[in-house]
């Protein structure tokens, strides 16, 4: 069976976007699973003991914590040493008070923790959870789009192409909204934390790798959706255009 590249191009873009979105969802759920592809990293004051954590990388469904250290003696570059990650939660929202109930808040008078930052995270908890919901909806929609595309290639029925296009639209819309929310958190929320943490040695930094993956997924889905639209509503109807019936006079002639 000869397969036209144009007919499977949306599936190729959707499959790559599917992998990228899964990486965005599951990054940081284990110590060695893309813990550097975080939504943002919160840096806290250094404690008096060797076990105190001084950075927390926040992901979509979990967070990781660890300590900072230099790469080599005599160098100024800093390496992040992840010690552990939290359990994966479907509707996750990072709560700094739960993350370090003993290390920072009750560690001593020299580690004054600005409570306003905890309030900031609580205020953005609904936003974080809604972002996760859109990612999950997007993953499901992309998966159904891939199944529909495979069925469309095999059966060559227009109905399956319509299903494919519908799921592609839903997936592109969901991932686009999730990416917008992630960008708002990365820039606006991080700037808010830095403003409130000024003077307390508390700062935040957004994750460039995460934003790159989520917007790459969004771009691929948008391109795939446009291509799918052309396949279904332009090429599809051109290929299925019925022939003009032959008149009786022509048949008799």
PDB file of C-alpha atoms in Angstrom:
ATOM      1  CA  UNK A   1       0.000   0.000   0.000  1.00  0.00           C
ATOM      2  CA  UNK A   2       1.500   3.317  -1.108  1.00  0.00           C
ATOM      3  CA  UNK A   3       1.329   5.996   1.570  1.00  0.00           C
ATOM      4  CA  UNK A   4       1.352   9.655   0.596  1.00  0.00           C
ATOM      5  CA  UNK A   5       3.763  11.690   2.736  1.00  0.00           C
ATOM      6  CA  UNK A   6       1.304  14.574   2.869  1.00  0.00           C
ATOM      7  CA  UNK A   7      -1.300  12.327   4.455  1.00  0.00           C
ATOM      8  CA  UNK A   8       0.997  11.218   7.295  1.00  0.00           C
ATOM      9  CA  UNK A   9       2.748  14.568   7.861  1.00  0.00           C
ATOM     10  CA  UNK A  10       0.206  15.621  10.547  1.00  0.00           C
ATOM     11  CA  UNK A  11       0.830  12.325  12.327  1.00  0.00           C
ATOM     12  CA  UNK A  12       4.597  12.916  12.284  1.00  0.00           C
ATOM     13  CA  UNK A  13       4.243  16.366  13.830  1.00  0.00           C
ATOM     14  CA  UNK A  14       1.686  15.067  16.333  1.00  0.00           C
ATOM     15  CA  UNK A  15       3.937  12.180  17.378  1.00  0.00           C
ATOM     16  CA  UNK A  16       6.916  14.464  18.036  1.00  0.00           C
ATOM     17  CA  UNK A  17       4.657  16.886  19.927  1.00  0.00           C
ATOM     18  CA  UNK A  18       3.268  13.937  21.896  1.00  0.00           C
ATOM     19  CA  UNK A  19       6.776  12.945  23.053  1.00  0.00           C
ATOM     20  CA  UNK A  20       7.704  16.531  23.946  1.00  0.00           C
ATOM     21  CA  UNK A  21       4.496  17.024  25.922  1.00  0.00           C
ATOM     22  CA  UNK A  22       5.048  13.791  27.843  1.00  0.00           C
ATOM     23  CA  UNK A  23       8.550  14.998  28.704  1.00  0.00           C
ATOM     24  CA  UNK A  24       7.069  18.254  29.975  1.00  0.00           C
ATOM     25  CA  UNK A  25       4.594  16.322  32.103  1.00  0.00           C
ATOM     26  CA  UNK A  26       6.926  13.715  33.585  1.00  0.00           C
ATOM     27  CA  UNK A  27      10.124  15.776  33.903  1.00  0.00           C
ATOM     28  CA  UNK A  28      11.340  15.779  37.483  1.00  0.00           C
ATOM     29  CA  UNK A  29       9.198  12.841  38.579  1.00  0.00           C
ATOM     30  CA  UNK A  30      12.472  10.979  39.218  1.00  0.00           C
ATOM     31  CA  UNK A  31      15.968  12.151  40.105  1.00  0.00           C
ATOM     32  CA  UNK A  32      17.426  11.256  36.722  1.00  0.00           C
ATOM     33  CA  UNK A  33      14.437  12.186  34.565  1.00  0.00           C
ATOM     34  CA  UNK A  34      15.023  15.663  33.108  1.00  0.00           C
ATOM     35  CA  UNK A  35      15.245  17.331  36.512  1.00  0.00           C
ATOM     36  CA  UNK A  36      16.889  20.305  34.784  1.00  0.00           C
ATOM     37  CA  UNK A  37      13.813  20.810  32.574  1.00  0.00           C
ATOM     38  CA  UNK A  38      11.830  22.531  35.289  1.00  0.00           C
ATOM     39  CA  UNK A  39       9.202  25.221  35.092  1.00  0.00           C
ATOM     40  CA  UNK A  40      11.113  27.317  37.612  1.00  0.00           C
ATOM     41  CA  UNK A  41      13.805  26.929  40.258  1.00  0.00           C
ATOM     42  CA  UNK A  42      13.475  28.471  43.706  1.00  0.00           C
ATOM     43  CA  UNK A  43      16.756  29.299  45.450  1.00  0.00           C
ATOM     44  CA  UNK A  44      16.606  29.593  49.234  1.00  0.00           C
ATOM     45  CA  UNK A  45      19.096  30.773  51.885  1.00  0.00           C
ATOM     46  CA  UNK A  46      21.841  28.341  52.785  1.00  0.00           C
ATOM     47  CA  UNK A  47      21.362  26.574  56.090  1.00  0.00           C
ATOM     48  CA  UNK A  48      23.805  25.974  58.903  1.00  0.00           C
ATOM     49  CA  UNK A  49      23.955  22.216  58.335  1.00  0.00           C
ATOM     50  CA  UNK A  50      25.302  20.238  55.420  1.00  0.00           C
ATOM     51  CA  UNK A  51      21.931  18.610  54.764  1.00  0.00           C
ATOM     52  CA  UNK A  52      19.874  21.779  54.263  1.00  0.00           C
ATOM     53  CA  UNK A  53      18.507  22.116  50.699  1.00  0.00           C
ATOM     54  CA  UNK A  54      19.050  25.422  48.964  1.00  0.00           C
ATOM     55  CA  UNK A  55      17.209  24.950  45.678  1.00  0.00           C
ATOM     56  CA  UNK A  56      13.845  23.514  44.667  1.00  0.00           C
ATOM     57  CA  UNK A  57      13.058  22.829  41.023  1.00  0.00           C
ATOM     58  CA  UNK A  58       9.320  22.988  40.375  1.00  0.00           C
ATOM     59  CA  UNK A  59       7.819  20.800  37.639  1.00  0.00           C
ATOM     60  CA  UNK A  60       4.317  20.196  36.333  1.00  0.00           C
ATOM     61  CA  UNK A  61       3.538  17.172  38.533  1.00  0.00           C
ATOM     62  CA  UNK A  62       6.336  17.189  41.126  1.00  0.00           C
ATOM     63  CA  UNK A  63       9.302  19.043  42.528  1.00  0.00           C
ATOM     64  CA  UNK A  64      12.927  18.138  43.168  1.00  0.00           C
ATOM     65  CA  UNK A  65      15.260  19.466  45.831  1.00  0.00           C
ATOM     66  CA  UNK A  66      18.990  19.503  46.331  1.00  0.00           C
ATOM     67  CA  UNK A  67      22.113  21.471  47.099  1.00  0.00           C
ATOM     68  CA  UNK A  68      24.319  23.697  44.998  1.00  0.00           C
ATOM     69  CA  UNK A  69      28.016  23.035  44.562  1.00  0.00           C
ATOM     70  CA  UNK A  70      30.918  24.101  42.381  1.00  0.00           C
ATOM     71  CA  UNK A  71      31.893  21.919  39.441  1.00  0.00           C
ATOM     72  CA  UNK A  72      35.630  21.921  40.185  1.00  0.00           C
ATOM     73  CA  UNK A  73      37.818  23.640  42.734  1.00  0.00           C
ATOM     74  CA  UNK A  74      38.870  27.045  41.549  1.00  0.00           C
ATOM     75  CA  UNK A  75      35.921  27.401  39.114  1.00  0.00           C
ATOM     76  CA  UNK A  76      32.968  29.674  39.618  1.00  0.00           C
ATOM     77  CA  UNK A  77      30.400  27.543  37.770  1.00  0.00           C
ATOM     78  CA  UNK A  78      27.725  26.046  39.970  1.00  0.00           C
ATOM     79  CA  UNK A  79      26.234  22.566  39.666  1.00  0.00           C
ATOM     80  CA  UNK A  80      22.843  21.477  40.958  1.00  0.00           C
ATOM     81  CA  UNK A  81      22.995  18.239  42.926  1.00  0.00           C
ATOM     82  CA  UNK A  82      19.496  16.781  43.154  1.00  0.00           C
ATOM     83  CA  UNK A  83      19.004  14.728  46.300  1.00  0.00           C
ATOM     84  CA  UNK A  84      15.371  13.661  45.947  1.00  0.00           C
ATOM     85  CA  UNK A  85      12.110  14.340  44.137  1.00  0.00           C
ATOM     86  CA  UNK A  86       8.561  14.337  45.431  1.00  0.00           C
ATOM     87  CA  UNK A  87       5.944  11.812  44.429  1.00  0.00           C
ATOM     88  CA  UNK A  88       4.187  12.479  41.136  1.00  0.00           C
ATOM     89  CA  UNK A  89       0.770  14.113  41.617  1.00  0.00           C
ATOM     90  CA  UNK A  90      -1.740  14.633  38.834  1.00  0.00           C
ATOM     91  CA  UNK A  91      -2.934  18.077  39.976  1.00  0.00           C
ATOM     92  CA  UNK A  92       0.289  19.273  41.570  1.00  0.00           C
ATOM     93  CA  UNK A  93       0.921  22.719  43.029  1.00  0.00           C
ATOM     94  CA  UNK A  94       4.183  23.495  44.804  1.00  0.00           C
ATOM     95  CA  UNK A  95       3.786  24.556  48.419  1.00  0.00           C
ATOM     96  CA  UNK A  96       7.040  25.825  49.987  1.00  0.00           C
ATOM     97  CA  UNK A  97       5.676  25.479  53.500  1.00  0.00           C
ATOM     98  CA  UNK A  98       5.155  21.750  52.970  1.00  0.00           C
ATOM     99  CA  UNK A  99       8.496  21.390  51.175  1.00  0.00           C
ATOM    100  CA  UNK A 100      10.637  22.551  54.100  1.00  0.00           C
ATOM    101  CA  UNK A 101       8.673  22.659  57.378  1.00  0.00           C
ATOM    102  CA  UNK A 102      11.855  22.264  59.427  1.00  0.00           C
ATOM    103  CA  UNK A 103      14.782  23.377  57.303  1.00  0.00           C
ATOM    104  CA  UNK A 104      13.978  27.012  56.623  1.00  0.00           C
ATOM    105  CA  UNK A 105      11.039  28.187  58.681  1.00  0.00           C
ATOM    106  CA  UNK A 106      12.254  26.859  62.056  1.00  0.00           C
ATOM    107  CA  UNK A 107      15.959  26.627  61.312  1.00  0.00           C
ATOM    108  CA  UNK A 108      16.913  29.750  63.164  1.00  0.00           C
ATOM    109  CA  UNK A 109      16.527  33.512  63.355  1.00  0.00           C
ATOM    110  CA  UNK A 110      19.194  34.040  60.666  1.00  0.00           C
ATOM    111  CA  UNK A 111      17.036  32.262  58.078  1.00  0.00           C
ATOM    112  CA  UNK A 112      14.054  34.564  58.058  1.00  0.00           C
ATOM    113  CA  UNK A 113      11.643  33.182  55.468  1.00  0.00           C
ATOM    114  CA  UNK A 114       9.445  35.779  53.733  1.00  0.00           C
ATOM    115  CA  UNK A 115       5.934  34.447  54.251  1.00  0.00           C
ATOM    116  CA  UNK A 116       4.694  36.538  51.340  1.00  0.00           C
ATOM    117  CA  UNK A 117       6.412  34.097  48.961  1.00  0.00           C
ATOM    118  CA  UNK A 118       4.410  31.222  50.428  1.00  0.00           C
ATOM    119  CA  UNK A 119       1.312  33.326  49.859  1.00  0.00           C
ATOM    120  CA  UNK A 120       2.417  33.881  46.244  1.00  0.00           C
ATOM    121  CA  UNK A 121       2.644  30.136  45.638  1.00  0.00           C
ATOM    122  CA  UNK A 122      -0.750  29.594  47.249  1.00  0.00           C
ATOM    123  CA  UNK A 123      -2.248  32.274  45.023  1.00  0.00           C
ATOM    124  CA  UNK A 124      -0.823  30.607  41.912  1.00  0.00           C
ATOM    125  CA  UNK A 125      -1.792  27.067  42.951  1.00  0.00           C
ATOM    126  CA  UNK A 126      -5.001  27.105  40.885  1.00  0.00           C
ATOM    127  CA  UNK A 127      -3.074  28.410  37.879  1.00  0.00           C
ATOM    128  CA  UNK A 128      -0.509  25.612  38.198  1.00  0.00           C
ATOM    129  CA  UNK A 129      -3.195  22.949  38.467  1.00  0.00           C
ATOM    130  CA  UNK A 130      -5.110  24.319  35.478  1.00  0.00           C
ATOM    131  CA  UNK A 131      -1.887  24.202  33.450  1.00  0.00           C
ATOM    132  CA  UNK A 132      -1.494  20.519  34.304  1.00  0.00           C
ATOM    133  CA  UNK A 133      -5.113  19.848  33.285  1.00  0.00           C
ATOM    134  CA  UNK A 134      -4.540  21.405  29.856  1.00  0.00           C
ATOM    135  CA  UNK A 135      -1.364  19.359  29.375  1.00  0.00           C
ATOM    136  CA  UNK A 136      -3.253  16.164  30.226  1.00  0.00           C
ATOM    137  CA  UNK A 137      -6.128  17.041  27.886  1.00  0.00           C
ATOM    138  CA  UNK A 138      -3.595  17.825  25.176  1.00  0.00           C
ATOM    139  CA  UNK A 139      -1.792  14.508  25.580  1.00  0.00           C
ATOM    140  CA  UNK A 140      -5.062  12.606  25.353  1.00  0.00           C
ATOM    141  CA  UNK A 141      -6.205  14.550  22.296  1.00  0.00           C
ATOM    142  CA  UNK A 142      -2.888  14.024  20.506  1.00  0.00           C
ATOM    143  CA  UNK A 143      -3.063  10.306  21.248  1.00  0.00           C
ATOM    144  CA  UNK A 144      -6.553  10.051  19.724  1.00  0.00           C
ATOM    145  CA  UNK A 145      -5.387  12.112  16.741  1.00  0.00           C
ATOM    146  CA  UNK A 146      -2.580   9.625  16.111  1.00  0.00           C
ATOM    147  CA  UNK A 147      -5.019   6.712  16.259  1.00  0.00           C
ATOM    148  CA  UNK A 148      -7.420   8.520  13.919  1.00  0.00           C
ATOM    149  CA  UNK A 149      -4.610   9.307  11.485  1.00  0.00           C
ATOM    150  CA  UNK A 150      -3.520   5.682  11.410  1.00  0.00           C
ATOM    151  CA  UNK A 151      -7.105   4.595  10.813  1.00  0.00           C
ATOM    152  CA  UNK A 152      -7.486   7.221   8.089  1.00  0.00           C
ATOM    153  CA  UNK A 153      -4.384   5.997   6.251  1.00  0.00           C
ATOM    154  CA  UNK A 154      -5.523   2.372   6.438  1.00  0.00           C
ATOM    155  CA  UNK A 155      -9.223   2.765   5.617  1.00  0.00           C
ATOM    156  CA  UNK A 156      -9.002   5.949   3.497  1.00  0.00           C
ATOM    157  CA  UNK A 157     -12.355   7.119   4.825  1.00  0.00           C
ATOM    158  CA  UNK A 158     -13.152  10.814   5.093  1.00  0.00           C
ATOM    159  CA  UNK A 159     -14.873  10.334   8.455  1.00  0.00           C
ATOM    160  CA  UNK A 160     -11.653   9.280  10.167  1.00  0.00           C
ATOM    161  CA  UNK A 161      -9.912  12.331   8.709  1.00  0.00           C
ATOM    162  CA  UNK A 162     -12.523  14.552  10.335  1.00  0.00           C
ATOM    163  CA  UNK A 163     -11.915  12.883  13.690  1.00  0.00           C
ATOM    164  CA  UNK A 164      -8.184  13.370  13.228  1.00  0.00           C
ATOM    165  CA  UNK A 165      -8.642  17.063  12.509  1.00  0.00           C
ATOM    166  CA  UNK A 166     -10.935  17.530  15.501  1.00  0.00           C
ATOM    167  CA  UNK A 167      -8.489  15.925  17.899  1.00  0.00           C
ATOM    168  CA  UNK A 168      -5.602  17.891  16.385  1.00  0.00           C
ATOM    169  CA  UNK A 169      -7.494  21.141  16.998  1.00  0.00           C
ATOM    170  CA  UNK A 170      -8.250  20.130  20.584  1.00  0.00           C
ATOM    171  CA  UNK A 171      -4.643  19.094  21.202  1.00  0.00           C
ATOM    172  CA  UNK A 172      -3.195  22.256  19.671  1.00  0.00           C
ATOM    173  CA  UNK A 173      -5.607  24.447  21.631  1.00  0.00           C
ATOM    174  CA  UNK A 174      -4.927  22.690  24.943  1.00  0.00           C
ATOM    175  CA  UNK A 175      -1.139  22.700  24.620  1.00  0.00           C
ATOM    176  CA  UNK A 176      -1.194  26.321  23.459  1.00  0.00           C
ATOM    177  CA  UNK A 177      -3.139  27.379  26.561  1.00  0.00           C
ATOM    178  CA  UNK A 178      -0.834  25.315  28.795  1.00  0.00           C
ATOM    179  CA  UNK A 179       2.222  26.906  27.165  1.00  0.00           C
ATOM    180  CA  UNK A 180       0.793  30.401  27.670  1.00  0.00           C
ATOM    181  CA  UNK A 181       0.143  29.658  31.352  1.00  0.00           C
ATOM    182  CA  UNK A 182       3.656  28.239  31.721  1.00  0.00           C
ATOM    183  CA  UNK A 183       5.106  31.376  30.134  1.00  0.00           C
ATOM    184  CA  UNK A 184       3.141  33.634  32.462  1.00  0.00           C
ATOM    185  CA  UNK A 185       4.384  31.653  35.453  1.00  0.00           C
ATOM    186  CA  UNK A 186       7.945  31.681  34.120  1.00  0.00           C
ATOM    187  CA  UNK A 187       8.110  35.431  33.641  1.00  0.00           C
ATOM    188  CA  UNK A 188       5.478  37.179  35.738  1.00  0.00           C
ATOM    189  CA  UNK A 189       5.463  34.830  38.726  1.00  0.00           C
ATOM    190  CA  UNK A 190       9.256  34.496  38.829  1.00  0.00           C
ATOM    191  CA  UNK A 191       9.563  38.290  38.738  1.00  0.00           C
ATOM    192  CA  UNK A 192       7.093  38.482  41.646  1.00  0.00           C
ATOM    193  CA  UNK A 193       9.122  36.018  43.712  1.00  0.00           C
ATOM    194  CA  UNK A 194      12.340  37.905  43.028  1.00  0.00           C
ATOM    195  CA  UNK A 195      10.684  41.159  44.074  1.00  0.00           C
ATOM    196  CA  UNK A 196       9.330  39.721  47.323  1.00  0.00           C
ATOM    197  CA  UNK A 197      12.512  37.782  48.054  1.00  0.00           C
ATOM    198  CA  UNK A 198      14.798  40.749  47.597  1.00  0.00           C
ATOM    199  CA  UNK A 199      16.869  41.171  50.745  1.00  0.00           C
ATOM    200  CA  UNK A 200      16.122  37.657  52.034  1.00  0.00           C
ATOM    201  CA  UNK A 201      18.469  35.692  49.758  1.00  0.00           C
ATOM    202  CA  UNK A 202      15.434  34.125  48.103  1.00  0.00           C
ATOM    203  CA  UNK A 203      15.271  34.157  44.310  1.00  0.00           C
ATOM    204  CA  UNK A 204      13.771  32.267  41.391  1.00  0.00           C
ATOM    205  CA  UNK A 205      14.718  31.509  37.811  1.00  0.00           C
ATOM    206  CA  UNK A 206      12.516  30.187  35.032  1.00  0.00           C
ATOM    207  CA  UNK A 207      13.410  27.070  33.076  1.00  0.00           C
ATOM    208  CA  UNK A 208      14.462  27.809  29.510  1.00  0.00           C
ATOM    209  CA  UNK A 209      14.549  24.138  28.516  1.00  0.00           C
ATOM    210  CA  UNK A 210      10.968  23.560  29.659  1.00  0.00           C
ATOM    211  CA  UNK A 211       9.687  26.599  27.769  1.00  0.00           C
ATOM    212  CA  UNK A 212      11.574  25.467  24.683  1.00  0.00           C
ATOM    213  CA  UNK A 213       9.971  22.012  24.795  1.00  0.00           C
ATOM    214  CA  UNK A 214       6.422  23.205  25.404  1.00  0.00           C
ATOM    215  CA  UNK A 215       6.509  25.866  22.675  1.00  0.00           C
ATOM    216  CA  UNK A 216       8.153  23.454  20.244  1.00  0.00           C
ATOM    217  CA  UNK A 217       5.262  21.072  20.894  1.00  0.00           C
ATOM    218  CA  UNK A 218       2.790  23.911  20.341  1.00  0.00           C
ATOM    219  CA  UNK A 219       4.403  24.917  17.038  1.00  0.00           C
ATOM    220  CA  UNK A 220       4.426  21.333  15.771  1.00  0.00           C
ATOM    221  CA  UNK A 221       0.749  20.892  16.616  1.00  0.00           C
ATOM    222  CA  UNK A 222      -0.223  24.129  14.895  1.00  0.00           C
ATOM    223  CA  UNK A 223       1.658  23.111  11.736  1.00  0.00           C
ATOM    224  CA  UNK A 224       0.176  19.616  11.910  1.00  0.00           C
ATOM    225  CA  UNK A 225      -3.345  21.003  12.387  1.00  0.00           C
ATOM    226  CA  UNK A 226      -3.022  23.237   9.324  1.00  0.00           C
ATOM    227  CA  UNK A 227      -1.688  20.325   7.292  1.00  0.00           C
ATOM    228  CA  UNK A 228      -4.526  18.113   8.519  1.00  0.00           C
ATOM    229  CA  UNK A 229      -7.054  20.779   7.548  1.00  0.00           C
ATOM    230  CA  UNK A 230      -5.619  20.857   4.020  1.00  0.00           C
ATOM    231  CA  UNK A 231      -5.704  17.055   3.779  1.00  0.00           C
ATOM    232  CA  UNK A 232      -9.305  16.780   4.958  1.00  0.00           C
ATOM    233  CA  UNK A 233     -11.039  19.848   3.528  1.00  0.00           C
ATOM    234  CA  UNK A 234      -8.960  20.599   0.413  1.00  0.00           C
ATOM    235  CA  UNK A 235      -7.220  17.509  -0.897  1.00  0.00           C
ATOM    236  CA  UNK A 236      -9.891  15.171   0.455  1.00  0.00           C
ATOM    237  CA  UNK A 237     -12.750  16.794  -1.435  1.00  0.00           C
ATOM    238  CA  UNK A 238     -10.669  17.182  -4.575  1.00  0.00           C
ATOM    239  CA  UNK A 239      -9.923  13.462  -4.619  1.00  0.00           C
ATOM    240  CA  UNK A 240     -13.550  12.517  -3.902  1.00  0.00           C
ATOM    241  CA  UNK A 241     -15.129  14.939  -6.377  1.00  0.00           C
ATOM    242  CA  UNK A 242     -17.726  12.906  -8.340  1.00  0.00           C
ATOM    243  CA  UNK A 243     -17.508  12.635 -12.102  1.00  0.00           C
ATOM    244  CA  UNK A 244     -20.158  14.313 -14.229  1.00  0.00           C
ATOM    245  CA  UNK A 245     -22.860  11.822 -15.250  1.00  0.00           C
ATOM    246  CA  UNK A 246     -23.058  10.940 -18.892  1.00  0.00           C
ATOM    247  CA  UNK A 247     -26.268  12.089 -20.609  1.00  0.00           C
ATOM    248  CA  UNK A 248     -28.592   9.752 -22.451  1.00  0.00           C
ATOM    249  CA  UNK A 249     -27.945  11.450 -25.769  1.00  0.00           C
ATOM    250  CA  UNK A 250     -24.219  10.880 -25.448  1.00  0.00           C
ATOM    251  CA  UNK A 251     -24.800   7.222 -24.479  1.00  0.00           C
ATOM    252  CA  UNK A 252     -27.021   6.664 -27.534  1.00  0.00           C
ATOM    253  CA  UNK A 253     -24.533   8.461 -29.778  1.00  0.00           C
TER     254      UNK A 253
END
